[in-house]
Coordinates of C-alpha atoms and ligand atoms in Angstrom, one line a residue:
M1 CA 78.6 38.0 87.9
I2 CA 81.4 37.9 85.9
G3 CA 83.6 35.5 83.7
I4 CA 87.5 35.5 83.7
D5 CA 90.0 34.2 81.4
L6 CA 92.8 34.1 83.9
G7 CA 95.8 34.1 81.2
T8 CA 99.4 33.5 81.2
T9 CA 100.0 36.1 78.7
N10 CA 96.7 37.9 78.9
S11 CA 93.3 38.2 80.9
L12 CA 89.9 39.2 80.0
V13 CA 86.3 39.1 81.6
S14 CA 83.0 39.2 79.8
V15 CA 79.3 39.1 81.5
F16 CA 76.1 37.3 80.4
Q17 CA 73.5 39.6 79.4
N18 CA 70.4 38.9 77.4
G19 CA 70.8 35.3 76.5
T20 CA 74.3 35.9 75.3
P21 CA 78.4 36.2 76.5
R22 CA 80.3 39.2 75.9
I23 CA 83.5 40.6 76.4
L24 CA 83.8 43.7 78.1
P25 CA 86.5 46.0 76.9
N26 CA 88.3 48.4 79.5
E27 CA 88.1 52.1 78.6
M28 CA 90.8 52.0 75.9
G29 CA 88.7 49.5 74.1
E30 CA 91.2 46.5 74.3
T31 CA 89.3 43.2 75.7
M32 CA 93.0 41.8 76.4
T33 CA 94.3 43.0 79.3
P34 CA 97.9 41.7 79.6
S35 CA 98.5 39.7 82.5
A36 CA 101.3 41.7 84.0
I37 CA 102.1 43.8 87.1
A38 CA 104.8 46.6 87.5
I39 CA 105.6 49.2 89.7
A40 CA 105.9 52.8 88.3
S41 CA 109.2 55.1 88.6
D42 CA 107.0 57.4 91.7
G43 CA 105.9 53.9 93.4
Q44 CA 102.4 53.7 91.6
I45 CA 100.9 50.4 90.9
L46 CA 100.9 49.5 87.3
V47 CA 98.6 46.4 86.1
G48 CA 97.7 45.3 82.3
R49 CA 98.9 46.9 79.2
A50 CA 100.5 49.9 81.4
A51 CA 102.5 47.5 83.7
K52 CA 104.1 45.8 80.2
D53 CA 105.1 49.1 78.6
R54 CA 106.5 49.5 81.7
L55 CA 108.4 45.9 81.8
V56 CA 110.1 47.0 78.2
V57 CA 112.2 49.9 79.6
D58 CA 112.2 48.4 83.0
P59 CA 112.3 44.5 83.1
G60 CA 113.3 44.9 86.7
A61 CA 109.7 46.9 87.4
G62 CA 107.8 43.9 88.1
K63 CA 106.7 40.8 86.6
T64 CA 104.6 38.4 84.1
Q65 CA 104.0 34.9 83.5
F66 CA 103.0 34.5 87.4
K67 CA 100.5 32.0 86.5
R68 CA 103.4 29.6 85.7
D69 CA 104.0 29.8 89.6
M70 CA 100.6 29.4 91.1
G71 CA 100.5 27.0 94.0
S72 CA 104.1 26.9 94.4
D73 CA 105.8 29.5 96.9
A74 CA 107.9 31.1 94.6
K75 CA 108.7 34.4 95.2
Y76 CA 109.1 37.6 93.8
R77 CA 111.0 41.1 94.3
F78 CA 109.9 44.2 92.7
G79 CA 109.2 47.3 93.9
G80 CA 111.0 47.2 97.3
R81 CA 109.0 44.1 98.3
E82 CA 108.4 40.2 98.0
W83 CA 105.2 39.1 95.9
S84 CA 103.4 35.7 95.8
P85 CA 102.0 34.6 92.6
A86 CA 98.7 35.0 93.8
E87 CA 98.9 38.6 95.1
C88 CA 100.3 39.4 91.8
S89 CA 97.1 37.7 89.9
A90 CA 95.0 39.6 92.6
L91 CA 95.6 42.5 91.0
I92 CA 94.7 41.0 87.7
L93 CA 91.5 40.1 89.2
R94 CA 91.1 43.5 91.1
E95 CA 91.4 45.2 87.4
L96 CA 89.1 43.0 85.7
K97 CA 86.7 43.1 88.2
R98 CA 87.0 47.2 87.8
V99 CA 86.6 47.4 84.2
A100 CA 83.3 45.0 85.0
E101 CA 81.9 47.6 86.7
L102 CA 82.4 49.9 84.4
H103 CA 79.8 48.3 82.4
V104 CA 77.3 47.1 84.5
D105 CA 75.2 48.8 87.7
G106 CA 77.1 48.5 90.8
E107 CA 79.6 46.5 92.5
V108 CA 80.7 43.2 91.2
T109 CA 81.4 40.3 94.0
S110 CA 81.6 36.8 92.2
A111 CA 83.2 35.7 89.3
V112 CA 83.4 32.2 87.5
I113 CA 87.4 31.8 86.7
T114 CA 89.2 29.6 84.0
V115 CA 91.7 27.6 84.8
P116 CA 94.2 25.0 83.2
A117 CA 92.4 21.6 82.7
Y118 CA 96.1 20.5 84.5
F119 CA 96.0 22.6 87.1
R120 CA 96.3 20.4 89.9
D121 CA 94.3 21.6 94.0
E122 CA 97.1 23.9 95.2
Q123 CA 97.4 25.8 91.9
R124 CA 93.4 25.9 92.2
N125 CA 93.6 27.3 95.8
A126 CA 96.0 29.4 94.8
T127 CA 93.2 31.0 92.1
L128 CA 90.7 31.1 94.7
D129 CA 93.3 32.5 97.5
A130 CA 94.0 35.1 94.4
A131 CA 90.1 36.2 94.0
R132 CA 89.9 36.2 97.9
I133 CA 92.3 38.7 97.9
A134 CA 90.9 40.6 94.9
G135 CA 87.5 40.6 96.7
L136 CA 85.6 38.6 94.6
S137 CA 83.7 35.1 95.9
V138 CA 84.4 32.3 93.2
D139 CA 81.2 30.6 92.1
R140 CA 82.8 28.0 89.9
V141 CA 86.6 27.3 88.8
V142 CA 85.9 26.0 85.4
N143 CA 88.6 24.2 82.8
E144 CA 89.7 26.4 80.1
P145 CA 88.8 23.5 77.3
T146 CA 85.5 22.9 79.1
A147 CA 84.9 26.8 78.7
A148 CA 85.8 27.3 75.3
A149 CA 83.4 23.7 74.2
L150 CA 80.6 25.7 75.9
A151 CA 81.6 28.8 74.0
F152 CA 81.9 26.9 70.8
G153 CA 78.0 26.2 71.3
Y154 CA 78.6 22.5 72.6
Q155 CA 76.9 22.8 76.0
S156 CA 74.1 20.0 75.3
P157 CA 74.7 18.1 71.7
E158 CA 72.5 15.6 70.4
A159 CA 74.5 12.7 70.8
E160 CA 77.9 12.0 72.4
T161 CA 80.5 14.6 70.4
T162 CA 84.4 14.1 70.7
V163 CA 85.5 17.3 70.4
L164 CA 89.7 18.1 70.6
V165 CA 90.5 21.9 72.1
F166 CA 94.0 22.9 70.8
D167 CA 95.2 26.1 72.8
L168 CA 98.6 27.7 71.9
G169 CA 98.5 30.9 73.8
G170 CA 101.8 33.0 75.1
G171 CA 103.7 30.6 76.5
T172 CA 102.1 27.4 77.1
F173 CA 100.5 24.6 74.9
D174 CA 97.5 22.4 76.1
A175 CA 95.4 19.8 73.8
T176 CA 92.6 18.6 75.6
L177 CA 90.2 15.7 74.6
L178 CA 86.6 16.2 75.5
E179 CA 83.6 14.0 75.7
I180 CA 80.2 15.6 75.4
F181 CA 76.9 14.4 76.5
D182 CA 73.5 14.9 77.9
G183 CA 75.2 18.3 79.3
V184 CA 78.2 17.0 81.1
I185 CA 81.6 17.8 79.7
E186 CA 84.4 14.8 80.4
V187 CA 88.1 15.8 80.3
K188 CA 89.3 12.2 78.7
A189 CA 92.6 13.1 77.9
S190 CA 94.8 16.2 78.4
G191 CA 99.0 17.2 77.1
G192 CA 100.8 20.0 76.7
I193 CA 103.9 21.6 76.5
S194 CA 104.4 24.0 79.7
H195 CA 107.0 26.3 77.8
L196 CA 106.1 26.7 74.1
G197 CA 104.0 29.5 73.0
G198 CA 103.7 32.9 70.7
E199 CA 106.4 34.2 72.3
D200 CA 108.4 31.5 71.4
Y201 CA 107.5 32.3 68.2
T202 CA 108.7 35.6 68.4
D203 CA 111.5 34.8 69.8
A204 CA 112.8 32.3 67.6
F205 CA 111.8 34.7 64.7
C206 CA 114.2 37.4 66.4
R207 CA 117.2 35.1 66.3
W208 CA 116.5 34.2 63.2
I209 CA 116.6 37.6 61.8
C210 CA 119.8 38.9 63.6
E211 CA 121.3 35.9 62.4
K212 CA 120.5 35.8 58.8
H213 CA 120.8 39.9 58.8
K214 CA 124.3 39.9 61.5
W215 CA 122.8 42.3 63.4
T216 CA 122.1 43.1 67.1
P217 CA 119.7 45.6 68.1
P218 CA 121.4 47.9 70.8
K219 CA 120.9 46.5 74.4
S220 CA 118.4 49.8 75.6
E221 CA 116.3 48.9 72.2
A222 CA 115.8 45.4 72.9
N223 CA 112.5 44.8 74.3
R224 CA 111.4 47.5 71.7
W225 CA 112.8 45.8 69.0
R226 CA 111.1 42.4 70.1
Q227 CA 107.8 44.2 70.2
H228 CA 108.5 45.4 66.5
V229 CA 108.8 41.6 65.4
E230 CA 106.0 40.6 67.3
M231 CA 104.0 42.8 65.0
T232 CA 106.1 41.6 62.1
K233 CA 105.3 38.0 63.0
R234 CA 101.6 38.7 63.4
R235 CA 101.2 40.7 59.8
L236 CA 103.0 37.1 58.4
S237 CA 99.7 35.6 59.5
S238 CA 97.9 37.0 56.4
K239 CA 100.5 38.4 54.3
S240 CA 103.8 36.6 52.7
V241 CA 105.7 39.3 53.4
A242 CA 106.5 42.0 55.9
T243 CA 108.9 44.3 56.5
V244 CA 111.6 44.7 60.1
S245 CA 113.7 47.4 60.8
L246 CA 117.4 46.8 61.6
G247 CA 118.2 50.2 62.9
S248 CA 118.3 52.5 60.5
K249 CA 117.8 49.7 57.7
E250 CA 114.7 48.3 56.7
V251 CA 114.6 44.5 55.4
E252 CA 112.2 42.1 54.0
V253 CA 110.9 38.7 55.8
S254 CA 108.8 36.2 54.0
Y255 CA 106.0 34.1 55.5
D256 CA 108.4 31.4 54.5
E257 CA 111.3 32.4 56.1
F258 CA 108.7 32.5 59.5
R259 CA 108.4 29.2 58.8
A260 CA 111.3 28.2 58.6
A261 CA 112.7 30.0 61.8
T262 CA 109.9 28.4 64.1
Q263 CA 109.9 24.7 62.6
S264 CA 111.5 23.2 65.6
L265 CA 109.2 24.8 67.6
S266 CA 106.2 23.4 65.2
E267 CA 107.6 20.5 65.2
R268 CA 107.1 19.5 69.0
I269 CA 103.1 20.3 68.8
L270 CA 101.9 17.4 66.9
P271 CA 103.3 14.6 68.7
V272 CA 101.5 16.1 71.9
V273 CA 98.6 15.9 69.9
R274 CA 98.8 12.5 69.0
R275 CA 99.8 11.2 72.3
C276 CA 96.6 13.0 73.6
L277 CA 94.3 11.3 70.8
S278 CA 95.9 7.8 71.5
D279 CA 95.4 8.6 75.6
A280 CA 91.9 8.8 75.2
R281 CA 92.0 5.5 72.3
T282 CA 90.6 7.8 69.2
D283 CA 92.0 8.9 66.7
F284 CA 91.6 12.0 64.2
G285 CA 89.5 10.7 61.6
S286 CA 86.7 10.1 65.0
L287 CA 86.7 13.5 66.5
D288 CA 83.9 15.6 65.9
D289 CA 85.5 18.6 65.6
I290 CA 88.8 20.3 66.5
L291 CA 88.4 23.9 68.8
L292 CA 91.0 26.6 68.0
V293 CA 91.8 28.6 71.0
G294 CA 94.5 31.4 72.1
G295 CA 96.0 33.3 70.2
A296 CA 98.9 31.8 68.8
T297 CA 96.5 29.7 66.6
R298 CA 96.4 32.7 64.1
S299 CA 99.9 31.6 63.0
R300 CA 99.1 30.4 59.4
N301 CA 101.9 27.4 60.0
V302 CA 99.8 26.5 63.5
Y303 CA 96.8 26.4 61.5
D304 CA 98.1 24.3 58.5
D305 CA 100.2 22.2 60.2
L306 CA 97.0 20.9 62.0
A307 CA 94.6 21.2 58.9
T308 CA 97.2 18.9 57.4
A309 CA 98.1 16.2 60.0
S310 CA 94.3 15.8 60.7
G311 CA 92.7 16.2 57.3
R312 CA 90.0 18.0 58.4
V313 CA 89.3 22.1 58.8
P314 CA 89.5 23.0 62.4
N315 CA 87.1 25.4 63.6
R316 CA 87.8 29.1 63.7
K317 CA 84.4 30.2 64.5
L318 CA 85.2 32.3 67.6
D319 CA 88.0 34.9 68.1
P320 CA 90.6 32.6 69.5
D321 CA 91.2 34.9 72.3
H322 CA 87.8 35.3 73.3
A323 CA 86.7 31.4 73.1
I324 CA 87.7 31.0 76.9
A325 CA 86.2 34.3 78.9
L326 CA 82.7 33.7 76.8
G327 CA 82.7 30.6 78.1
A328 CA 83.4 30.9 81.9
Ligands
ADP401 P1 97.7 33.2 77.2 O1 96.3 31.7 76.7 O2 98.9 32.7 77.4 O3 97.2 34.1 78.0 P2 97.0 34.2 74.5 O4 95.9 33.5 74.4 O5 96.3 35.8 74.8 O6 97.8 33.7 75.5 O7 98.2 34.5 73.6 C1 99.0 35.1 73.6 C2 99.9 35.0 72.2 O8 99.4 35.0 70.9 C3 101.0 35.8 72.1 O9 102.2 35.1 72.2 C4 101.0 36.4 70.4 O10 102.0 36.8 70.1 C5 100.2 35.4 69.8 N1 99.5 35.8 68.6 C6 98.6 36.9 69.3 N2 98.0 37.2 67.6 C7 98.6 36.9 66.4 C8 98.8 36.3 65.2 N3 98.3 37.3 64.7 N4 99.8 35.5 64.7 C9 100.6 35.0 65.4 N5 100.4 34.9 66.9 C10 99.4 35.8 67.5
MG402 MG1 94.8 31.5 77.0

């Protein structure tokens, strides 16, 4: 049996062996499979990295972020046919099943799959449909924050424990308050912003750079240039300056500039966290831990804002990309 984090931006697969969970990388050594589907010019179905690369050059050839539409009757048109969100998700699940089978003997037929805590029945059912299409029977559907808490070692604390799971992914922000006692993990409150994540930070940074330097990437290069800014953004999580090329010109950008460029996004996060805490009639001071989940929590400004507001040191013991899959 495998564990799957079916993410909006990236998906991962894990297995529990010799007493510990382990993330399973694909043939390229990558642990994250972009949640992207595309059709190649020869009609072949592309999944993951290959699909994401294809969409950089031909955005109409496929779809990303279909997780947002799970459980709705949304349809996408590409490759000469219509696709439902569950059919797209099924291709990701099938790819992860295939990756898992590279590592374990024999066929993988069942999985634990994680979903956001706020997913309604229709959304959970669409996830089950996707698994059925992919040839996986689902042993259990686990809430993402619950999986994260398990991965951080909170399966059976000695005393009742209250943790905040702070999950900033590619396109969504989720704050969840969990109460854990005697092997039971209960969602006490949850909140979030359905359209705020690392991708929005990248977009804001792109706009800011273009405005400041009065420059626009040529249309054919726009997606490629955005990817370049994405890498610069990541570099600024650990460095104070980095360079960006604007066509033939190179300019310096600083962490302070990135912070300013994305301030209006960051400002929306803490009110949601405070609301989640107050819904559960608690506050930062009463928490036992704050767990960081999702790739965008690596952003230095996101971390600093949370640390300052809470007056505590958020827990980044685990790779924030891996926590949910390890828990699954
Ligand atoms: P999801 O849960 O939506 O599938 P992830 O948890 O995989 O998403 O997060 C993906 C996001 O993490 C991307 O938007 C990416 O820009 C961001 N990210 C990854 N590494 C870094 C980094 N070092 N600094 C800032 N953001 C990062
Ligand atoms: Mg995620």
